[in-house]
Short mmCIF file of C-alpha atoms and ligand atoms in Angstrom, two decimals:
data_model
loop_
_atom_site.label_atom_id
_atom_site.label_comp_id
_atom_site.label_asym_id
_atom_site.label_seq_id
_atom_site.Cartn_x
_atom_site.Cartn_y
_atom_site.Cartn_z
CA MET A 44 7.49 -18.29 44.14
CA ARG A 45 10.47 -18.02 43.17
CA LYS A 46 11.32 -14.57 42.38
CA ILE A 47 13.02 -13.96 38.68
CA SER A 48 13.42 -11.03 35.88
CA ILE A 49 14.62 -11.02 32.98
CA PHE A 50 17.40 -8.78 31.58
CA GLY A 51 16.41 -8.01 27.38
CA ALA A 52 12.78 -9.70 27.56
CA THR A 53 11.72 -8.13 24.73
CA GLY A 54 14.04 -10.52 22.91
CA SER A 55 14.43 -13.85 21.48
CA ILE A 56 16.21 -15.65 24.29
CA GLY A 57 13.80 -13.55 26.50
CA GLN A 58 10.06 -14.52 24.76
CA ASN A 59 10.96 -17.52 24.63
CA THR A 60 12.00 -17.79 28.80
CA ILE A 61 8.86 -15.35 29.37
CA ASP A 62 6.96 -18.43 27.16
CA LEU A 63 8.53 -21.89 29.67
CA ILE A 64 7.57 -19.01 32.22
CA THR A 65 4.18 -18.12 31.51
CA ARG A 66 2.59 -22.24 31.26
CA ASP A 67 2.99 -23.05 35.18
CA MET A 68 2.95 -18.60 36.49
CA ASP A 69 1.68 -19.83 39.34
CA SER A 70 4.74 -20.69 40.00
CA TYR A 71 6.77 -17.28 39.42
CA ASP A 72 6.70 -13.65 41.10
CA VAL A 73 7.84 -12.18 38.42
CA VAL A 74 10.51 -9.11 40.09
CA ALA A 75 12.53 -7.98 36.83
CA LEU A 76 11.73 -7.06 32.61
CA THR A 77 13.73 -4.86 30.59
CA GLY A 78 13.85 -4.16 27.37
CA GLY A 79 15.25 -1.77 24.37
CA GLN A 80 12.67 -0.28 21.98
CA ASN A 81 10.18 -2.31 21.33
CA ILE A 82 7.84 -0.90 24.66
CA ALA A 83 4.45 -2.28 22.74
CA GLN A 84 6.22 -6.33 23.83
CA LEU A 85 7.69 -5.34 26.76
CA ALA A 86 4.23 -3.41 28.45
CA LYS A 87 2.29 -6.36 27.25
CA ASP A 88 4.76 -9.12 28.69
CA ALA A 89 5.30 -6.87 32.15
CA ARG A 90 0.87 -6.36 32.87
CA GLN A 91 0.87 -9.85 31.55
CA LEU A 92 3.86 -11.90 33.99
CA ARG A 93 2.66 -8.91 36.94
CA ALA A 94 5.61 -7.83 37.05
CA ASP A 95 7.20 -4.82 39.81
CA VAL A 96 8.78 -3.25 37.34
CA ALA A 97 9.88 -2.61 33.93
CA VAL A 98 12.52 -1.12 32.44
CA THR A 99 13.63 0.40 28.46
CA ALA A 100 17.57 0.19 27.55
CA ASP A 101 16.29 3.42 26.40
CA PRO A 102 15.15 7.13 28.64
CA ILE A 103 13.88 8.67 25.24
CA ARG A 104 11.16 5.96 25.45
CA LEU A 105 10.39 6.31 29.35
CA GLN A 106 6.86 8.56 29.13
CA GLU A 107 5.53 6.12 25.65
CA LEU A 108 6.34 3.26 28.63
CA ARG A 109 4.77 4.76 31.24
CA ASP A 110 1.57 5.30 28.90
CA ALA A 111 1.71 1.61 27.55
CA LEU A 112 1.75 0.89 31.30
CA THR A 113 -1.76 3.20 32.53
CA GLY A 114 -3.96 1.42 34.71
CA SER A 115 -1.64 -1.37 36.04
CA ASP A 116 0.51 -2.44 38.96
CA VAL A 117 3.93 -2.08 37.24
CA GLU A 118 6.69 1.06 37.92
CA ALA A 119 8.04 2.20 34.99
CA ALA A 120 11.94 2.66 34.22
CA ALA A 121 15.12 3.59 32.11
CA GLY A 122 18.20 4.00 31.08
CA ALA A 123 21.40 1.88 31.54
CA GLU A 124 20.82 3.09 36.13
CA ALA A 125 17.76 1.85 36.04
CA ILE A 126 18.10 -1.64 34.21
CA ALA A 127 21.16 -2.31 37.37
CA GLU A 128 18.78 -0.94 39.78
CA ALA A 129 16.30 -3.45 38.48
CA ALA A 130 19.06 -6.24 38.60
CA ALA A 131 19.74 -5.36 42.59
CA ARG A 132 16.61 -6.47 43.80
CA PRO A 133 16.42 -9.81 44.69
CA ALA A 134 15.61 -11.98 42.23
CA ASP A 135 16.07 -15.88 42.76
CA TRP A 136 16.73 -16.65 39.14
CA VAL A 137 17.73 -14.03 36.41
CA MET A 138 17.55 -14.74 32.69
CA SER A 139 20.76 -12.53 30.99
CA ALA A 140 19.77 -11.63 28.14
CA ILE A 141 20.72 -8.91 26.73
CA VAL A 142 22.23 -8.21 23.35
CA GLY A 143 26.48 -7.16 23.70
CA ALA A 144 28.30 -5.79 26.43
CA ALA A 145 25.95 -3.63 27.37
CA GLY A 146 24.74 -7.35 29.59
CA LEU A 147 28.16 -6.66 31.44
CA ARG A 148 26.77 -4.68 34.60
CA PRO A 149 23.22 -6.59 35.29
CA GLY A 150 24.67 -9.20 35.17
CA LEU A 151 27.23 -8.81 38.06
CA VAL A 152 24.74 -6.81 39.95
CA ALA A 153 22.54 -9.88 39.60
CA LEU A 154 25.20 -12.58 41.53
CA GLU A 155 26.18 -9.46 43.93
CA GLN A 156 22.59 -9.50 45.17
CA GLY A 157 22.70 -13.51 45.06
CA ALA A 158 20.97 -14.78 42.24
CA THR A 159 21.48 -17.89 40.01
CA LEU A 160 22.32 -16.01 36.49
CA ALA A 161 20.86 -17.83 33.93
CA LEU A 162 23.51 -16.28 31.69
CA ALA A 163 23.06 -15.90 28.02
CA ASN A 164 24.62 -12.95 26.96
CA LYS A 165 28.36 -14.97 25.72
CA GLU A 166 29.91 -10.97 25.62
CA SER A 167 29.76 -11.37 29.56
CA LEU A 168 31.81 -14.27 29.47
CA VAL A 169 33.53 -12.32 26.42
CA THR A 170 35.10 -9.30 28.19
CA ALA A 171 35.04 -9.77 31.45
CA GLY A 172 35.13 -14.03 31.89
CA ALA A 173 38.10 -13.31 35.48
CA LEU A 174 35.55 -10.69 36.98
CA ILE A 175 32.26 -12.57 36.17
CA MET A 176 33.68 -16.00 37.54
CA GLY A 177 34.93 -14.16 40.69
CA THR A 178 31.78 -12.44 41.78
CA ALA A 179 30.25 -14.96 40.81
CA ALA A 180 33.22 -17.45 43.04
CA ARG A 181 32.09 -14.35 46.04
CA SER A 182 29.16 -14.21 45.99
CA LYS A 183 26.20 -16.47 47.51
CA GLY A 184 25.23 -16.25 43.20
CA HIS A 185 26.09 -18.90 40.63
CA ILE A 186 25.99 -18.97 37.22
CA LEU A 187 24.30 -21.05 34.60
CA PRO A 188 25.41 -21.44 31.33
CA VAL A 189 22.12 -20.61 29.00
CA ASP A 190 24.32 -20.43 25.30
CA SER A 191 23.28 -23.99 23.91
CA GLU A 192 26.75 -25.71 23.52
CA HIS A 193 28.00 -24.37 26.73
CA SER A 194 24.95 -26.31 28.60
CA ALA A 195 25.25 -29.23 26.58
CA VAL A 196 29.03 -29.66 27.44
CA PHE A 197 28.03 -28.41 31.75
CA GLN A 198 25.09 -31.23 30.89
CA GLY A 199 27.95 -33.62 29.88
CA LEU A 200 29.85 -32.42 32.81
CA VAL A 201 26.97 -33.77 35.74
CA GLY A 202 28.91 -35.64 38.08
CA GLU A 203 31.79 -35.94 35.65
CA ASP A 204 35.98 -34.29 37.04
CA MET A 205 37.24 -31.75 34.86
CA ASP A 206 40.67 -34.04 36.45
CA ALA A 207 39.59 -36.20 33.20
CA VAL A 208 38.70 -34.05 30.10
CA GLU A 209 40.74 -34.62 27.69
CA ARG A 210 38.66 -32.30 24.97
CA ILE A 211 35.96 -30.35 24.59
CA ILE A 212 34.20 -30.12 20.66
CA ILE A 213 31.34 -27.18 20.46
CA THR A 214 29.87 -27.38 17.27
CA ALA A 215 28.80 -24.83 14.63
CA SER A 216 25.89 -24.64 11.60
CA GLY A 217 27.65 -22.87 9.73
CA GLY A 218 25.66 -20.45 9.63
CA ALA A 219 24.21 -18.97 6.75
CA PHE A 220 27.11 -18.77 3.89
CA ARG A 221 28.49 -22.29 5.27
CA ASP A 222 28.62 -23.45 1.21
CA TRP A 223 28.80 -20.39 0.04
CA SER A 224 32.16 -18.95 -2.29
CA LEU A 225 34.38 -17.08 -0.18
CA GLU A 226 34.31 -14.43 -3.63
CA ASP A 227 31.00 -14.53 -3.00
CA MET A 228 31.33 -13.95 1.02
CA ALA A 229 33.11 -10.87 0.08
CA LYS A 230 29.82 -9.46 -1.33
CA ALA A 231 27.16 -10.82 0.89
CA THR A 232 24.39 -8.93 2.44
CA PRO A 233 23.23 -8.16 5.44
CA GLU A 234 20.12 -9.50 4.70
CA GLN A 235 20.89 -12.71 3.93
CA ALA A 236 23.76 -12.88 6.60
CA SER A 237 20.31 -12.05 8.24
CA SER A 238 18.81 -15.70 7.70
CA HIS A 239 19.47 -18.64 9.94
CA PRO A 240 19.20 -21.70 8.41
CA ASN A 241 18.76 -23.81 11.77
CA TRP A 242 17.93 -21.56 14.62
CA ASN A 243 15.55 -18.59 14.93
CA MET A 244 17.38 -15.92 16.61
CA GLY A 245 18.03 -12.23 17.14
CA GLN A 246 19.34 -10.16 14.27
CA ARG A 247 23.21 -9.92 15.10
CA ILE A 248 24.13 -13.32 16.73
CA THR A 249 22.27 -14.54 13.72
CA ILE A 250 25.35 -12.74 11.47
CA ASP A 251 27.54 -13.66 13.48
CA SER A 252 26.47 -17.31 12.70
CA ALA A 253 26.91 -16.58 8.92
CA SER A 254 30.89 -15.90 10.37
CA MET A 255 31.02 -17.78 12.54
CA PHE A 256 32.49 -14.79 15.29
CA ASN A 257 29.64 -15.87 17.89
CA LYS A 258 31.53 -19.03 17.61
CA ALA A 259 33.99 -17.53 18.27
CA LEU A 260 33.14 -16.12 21.15
CA GLU A 261 31.74 -19.64 22.00
CA VAL A 262 35.38 -20.56 22.04
CA ILE A 263 36.52 -17.84 24.40
CA GLU A 264 32.81 -18.71 26.90
CA THR A 265 33.96 -21.84 26.94
CA LYS A 266 37.44 -21.43 28.05
CA GLU A 267 36.42 -18.82 30.60
CA PHE A 268 33.55 -20.58 31.98
CA PHE A 269 34.67 -24.06 32.32
CA GLN A 270 38.15 -22.25 32.72
CA CYS A 271 39.93 -24.99 30.82
CA PRO A 272 43.68 -24.89 28.68
CA HIS A 273 41.94 -23.00 24.97
CA GLU A 274 44.46 -25.43 24.08
CA MET A 275 41.40 -28.02 24.61
CA ILE A 276 38.56 -26.34 22.99
CA GLU A 277 37.65 -27.95 19.27
CA VAL A 278 34.72 -26.52 16.99
CA LEU A 279 33.64 -28.94 14.28
CA VAL A 280 30.97 -27.50 11.04
CA HIS A 281 27.41 -30.18 12.90
CA PRO A 282 25.43 -28.35 9.48
CA GLU A 283 22.33 -30.99 10.97
CA SER A 284 22.56 -28.34 14.59
CA MET A 285 21.68 -31.50 16.42
CA VAL A 286 24.72 -31.79 18.41
CA HIS A 287 25.50 -29.05 20.47
CA ALA A 288 29.08 -29.84 21.47
CA LEU A 289 30.92 -33.16 22.84
CA VAL A 290 32.99 -33.94 25.90
CA GLY A 291 36.48 -36.22 25.97
CA PHE A 292 37.63 -37.80 28.23
CA SER A 293 40.72 -39.48 28.94
CA ASP A 294 39.64 -43.36 28.44
CA GLY A 295 38.65 -42.10 24.85
CA ALA A 296 34.87 -41.75 25.80
CA LEU A 297 32.81 -38.93 23.86
CA MET A 298 30.22 -37.95 26.20
CA ALA A 299 27.73 -36.06 22.63
CA HIS A 300 24.76 -33.45 24.12
CA VAL A 301 21.97 -34.20 21.17
CA GLY A 302 18.55 -32.60 20.09
CA PRO A 303 16.19 -30.24 18.40
CA PRO A 304 17.55 -26.46 18.05
CA ASP A 305 15.43 -24.65 20.14
CA MET A 306 17.01 -22.34 22.85
CA ARG A 307 14.17 -23.32 25.67
CA HIS A 308 15.59 -26.43 26.34
CA ALA A 309 19.32 -25.04 27.14
CA ILE A 310 16.81 -21.76 29.04
CA GLY A 311 14.59 -24.70 30.45
CA TYR A 312 17.51 -26.71 32.04
CA ALA A 313 18.96 -23.18 33.69
CA LEU A 314 15.34 -22.59 34.96
CA HIS A 315 14.95 -26.02 36.60
CA HIS A 316 18.33 -26.71 37.60
CA PRO A 317 19.14 -29.25 39.13
CA GLU A 318 15.91 -30.89 38.08
CA ARG A 319 14.58 -31.65 34.66
CA ARG A 320 11.09 -31.48 34.19
CA LYS A 321 8.99 -31.93 31.17
CA LEU A 322 10.51 -28.95 28.39
CA PRO A 323 7.71 -28.21 25.43
CA VAL A 324 10.84 -28.91 22.70
CA GLU A 325 10.00 -31.20 19.51
CA ARG A 326 11.55 -35.42 21.05
CA LEU A 327 14.25 -36.72 17.73
CA ASP A 328 13.35 -39.08 15.90
CA LEU A 329 16.96 -39.70 14.88
CA ALA A 330 15.88 -43.09 12.65
CA LYS A 331 14.28 -40.19 10.19
CA ILE A 332 17.43 -38.05 10.83
CA GLY A 333 19.04 -41.09 8.90
CA THR A 334 22.04 -39.09 8.89
CA LEU A 335 23.93 -36.02 11.16
CA ASN A 336 26.87 -34.49 9.19
CA PHE A 337 30.24 -33.24 10.68
CA ARG A 338 33.94 -30.92 9.46
CA THR A 339 36.68 -29.47 10.77
CA PRO A 340 35.45 -24.80 9.96
CA ASP A 341 37.92 -23.60 7.62
CA LEU A 342 39.66 -21.30 8.74
CA LYS A 343 39.94 -19.20 5.53
CA ARG A 344 37.21 -18.89 5.47
CA TYR A 345 35.59 -18.35 9.14
CA PRO A 346 39.73 -16.17 9.86
CA ALA A 347 37.26 -15.42 13.30
CA LEU A 348 37.65 -18.32 14.55
CA ARG A 349 41.53 -17.62 14.55
CA LEU A 350 41.27 -14.72 16.17
CA ALA A 351 39.48 -16.72 19.73
CA HIS A 352 42.21 -18.69 19.98
CA ASP A 353 45.08 -15.62 19.57
CA VAL A 354 42.83 -13.52 22.19
CA LEU A 355 42.66 -16.13 24.54
CA GLN A 356 46.88 -17.54 23.88
CA ALA A 357 47.05 -13.18 25.28
CA GLY A 358 44.75 -13.02 28.13
CA GLY A 359 43.67 -10.25 30.02
CA HIS A 360 41.89 -8.13 28.18
CA ALA A 361 41.73 -9.02 24.71
CA GLY A 362 39.04 -9.84 25.41
CA ALA A 363 36.66 -6.93 25.35
CA VAL A 364 38.67 -5.54 23.36
CA PHE A 365 37.57 -8.17 20.46
CA ASN A 366 34.17 -7.88 21.63
CA ALA A 367 34.00 -4.36 21.54
CA ALA A 368 36.06 -3.96 18.06
CA LYS A 369 33.93 -6.31 16.65
CA GLU A 370 30.54 -5.15 18.04
CA ILE A 371 31.44 -1.50 15.38
CA ALA A 372 32.40 -4.04 12.58
CA LEU A 373 28.80 -5.34 13.22
CA ASP A 374 26.80 -2.82 13.19
CA GLY A 375 29.78 -0.73 9.89
CA PHE A 376 28.13 -4.42 8.52
CA ILE A 377 24.53 -3.42 9.26
CA ASP A 378 24.96 0.34 7.85
CA HIS A 379 26.66 -1.13 4.85
CA ARG A 380 29.79 0.54 6.03
CA VAL A 381 31.87 -2.87 6.24
CA GLY A 382 32.06 -6.42 3.51
CA PHE A 383 31.39 -9.49 5.21
CA LEU A 384 34.82 -10.89 5.69
CA GLN A 385 36.62 -7.23 6.05
CA MET A 386 34.79 -7.75 9.30
CA ALA A 387 37.57 -9.84 10.80
CA GLU A 388 39.69 -7.13 9.11
CA VAL A 389 38.47 -4.56 11.24
CA VAL A 390 38.71 -6.70 14.39
CA GLU A 391 41.93 -8.35 13.58
CA GLU A 392 43.30 -4.63 13.23
CA VAL A 393 41.58 -3.15 16.86
CA LEU A 394 43.34 -6.36 17.97
CA ASP A 395 47.42 -5.16 16.53
CA ARG A 396 46.58 -1.87 17.10
CA LEU A 397 45.34 -2.20 21.43
CA SER A 398 48.30 -5.31 22.21
CA GLY A 399 50.94 -2.97 23.94
CA SER A 400 48.07 -0.78 25.46
CA GLN A 401 48.84 -0.30 28.61
CA CYS A 402 44.84 -0.87 29.12
CA LEU A 403 45.80 -4.46 27.68
CA LYS A 404 48.56 -4.77 30.84
CA ILE A 405 46.46 -4.11 33.94
CA ASP A 406 46.68 -6.81 36.63
CA GLU A 407 43.51 -6.75 38.66
CA MET A 408 39.89 -6.98 36.31
CA THR A 409 37.46 -4.93 37.64
CA LEU A 410 33.50 -3.12 35.72
CA ASP A 411 35.71 0.48 35.04
CA THR A 412 38.58 -1.41 33.34
CA VAL A 413 36.42 -3.28 31.17
CA THR A 414 34.66 -0.13 30.32
CA GLU A 415 37.18 1.87 29.49
CA THR A 416 39.28 -1.07 27.25
CA ASP A 417 35.50 -1.37 25.26
CA HIS A 418 35.50 2.73 24.71
CA LEU A 419 38.83 2.32 23.55
CA ALA A 420 38.88 -0.55 21.62
CA ARG A 421 35.36 0.90 19.99
CA LYS A 422 37.17 4.02 18.75
CA THR A 423 39.94 2.24 17.27
CA ALA A 424 37.25 0.30 15.51
CA ARG A 425 35.66 3.48 14.29
CA GLU A 426 39.03 4.54 13.23
CA VAL A 427 40.05 1.37 11.74
CA ILE A 428 36.65 1.52 9.48
CA ALA A 429 37.38 5.37 8.32
CA GLU A 430 40.26 4.59 6.89
CA LEU A 431 38.84 1.03 5.22
CA ASN A 432 36.05 4.11 4.16
CA ARG A 433 38.85 6.65 2.87
P1 NAD B 290 18.20 -9.72 20.52
O1 NAD B 290 18.28 -9.16 19.58
O2 NAD B 290 17.16 -10.43 20.39
O3 NAD B 290 17.27 -9.26 21.86
C1 NAD B 290 18.50 -8.15 22.83
C2 NAD B 290 16.91 -7.98 23.85
O4 NAD B 290 18.30 -6.86 24.64
C3 NAD B 290 16.09 -7.44 23.37
O5 NAD B 290 15.13 -7.03 24.59
C4 NAD B 290 16.56 -5.74 23.56
O6 NAD B 290 15.97 -5.15 24.12
C5 NAD B 290 17.90 -5.15 24.23
N1 NAD B 290 19.14 -4.71 24.31
C6 NAD B 290 19.88 -4.45 23.89
N2 NAD B 290 20.59 -3.50 23.47
C7 NAD B 290 20.49 -2.95 24.77
C8 NAD B 290 21.00 -1.81 26.07
N3 NAD B 290 22.07 -1.32 25.47
N4 NAD B 290 20.99 -2.11 26.77
C9 NAD B 290 19.88 -2.99 27.20
N5 NAD B 290 19.18 -3.73 26.90
C10 NAD B 290 19.42 -4.22 25.40
O7 NAD B 290 19.00 -11.26 21.34
P2 NAD B 290 19.29 -12.72 21.10
O8 NAD B 290 19.34 -13.16 19.79
O9 NAD B 290 17.95 -12.86 21.50
O10 NAD B 290 19.85 -13.05 22.21
C11 NAD B 290 20.42 -12.38 23.76
C12 NAD B 290 22.02 -12.41 24.28
O11 NAD B 290 22.17 -14.02 24.36
C13 NAD B 290 23.32 -12.35 23.28
O12 NAD B 290 24.26 -11.89 24.20
C14 NAD B 290 23.08 -13.58 22.19
O13 NAD B 290 24.39 -13.38 22.08
C15 NAD B 290 22.85 -14.58 23.60
N6 NAD B 290 22.34 -16.29 23.27
C16 NAD B 290 21.04 -16.25 21.48
C17 NAD B 290 21.20 -17.25 21.58
C18 NAD B 290 19.71 -17.13 20.38
O14 NAD B 290 19.36 -18.00 20.37
N7 NAD B 290 19.32 -16.19 20.18
C19 NAD B 290 21.78 -18.42 21.72
C20 NAD B 290 22.79 -18.76 22.14
C21 NAD B 290 22.75 -17.09 23.20
MG1 MG B 291 25.82 -20.97 20.88
#
């Protein structure tokens, strides 16, 4: 039996992971499940999967979780320390599906104890690529990408030599506003940005898809995971979300990964790697689909993509600044304090203000330097937003 843990079990990726696990319960011994505010879901899943421990990120909800687990053998715990402690419990395979920078620490701890880390939390690579890749190289643990584009690139590289790769193309659906005018985008509401044409995901990543901050994070994630020059990475708008990525080789061949927009493919690939097993995803009928479309993204509409390359050029802790500023700008958008297009302005301003700061110049990246940079960038982003609203 494989020992597994799921961090962010109550979210969209977490629930898709649980869907796959429950189809083959006898193969897995569940160590830890973690969640946030959805105590009922966390307790229900922890009981069903007979987890050793269930952890809520919110310490105030501990008693509620204990009550919900009464009569079961599942241990209840709460808070960031308890999440890190759960990540230190030996497991063979760990799903990292917490949203945001909070996902970094448990992922690092899981790698250190030698787990295979299925990495959905893109923020880990964006904020601390060198740290997380370095930890994987030093420890017995290793990382498998779960973001659909990165899983697609990873699959396209099996048996290939990285030296023969010329380009890595990740696709973007264009999100909720792909056919909107800039004027309309400026007035867009969180409700409008929260519905994705193709994928069913958590609210934050859905809004990030509409602004292409999600794709910007993924460009950085690509560079960090595949250790390629950023000039090699391209983004292509592909409204159907069926070609997830393409790898271009020196002989002119383009290997495309084609599949339905269902995260259970990438999760299942990481779960069964290096084998391929049957997965409950739709089989595409290309004759019925007929046409697939591609176009170059308009950087005026999607300034986040331009910023991603600036961040990669700056290197060091710029990714941590970018992500933290983006998280605060997104909070502001959700709370109606920041306009949709203003999110990129806030992030760019924070990157500018911190470009000369000492913390960006630190040579060695540790969890402390990343955390310090993250806090500084959040504080700066709040100041920028306060100035905007003055
Ligand atoms: P979600 O919002 O649906 O779920 C997030 C999970 O993290 C929940 O379990 C929540 O309780 C937990 N959480 C939130 N804040 C936390 C905190 N501070 N500490 C601990 N736990 C916390 O998000 P999602 O859409 O499942 O995305 C999860 C991660 O996977 C994100 O990094 C996202 O970018 C990435 N991802 C998601 C998809 C997708 O299809 N949903 C695709 C690719 C990558
Ligand atoms: Mg993706």
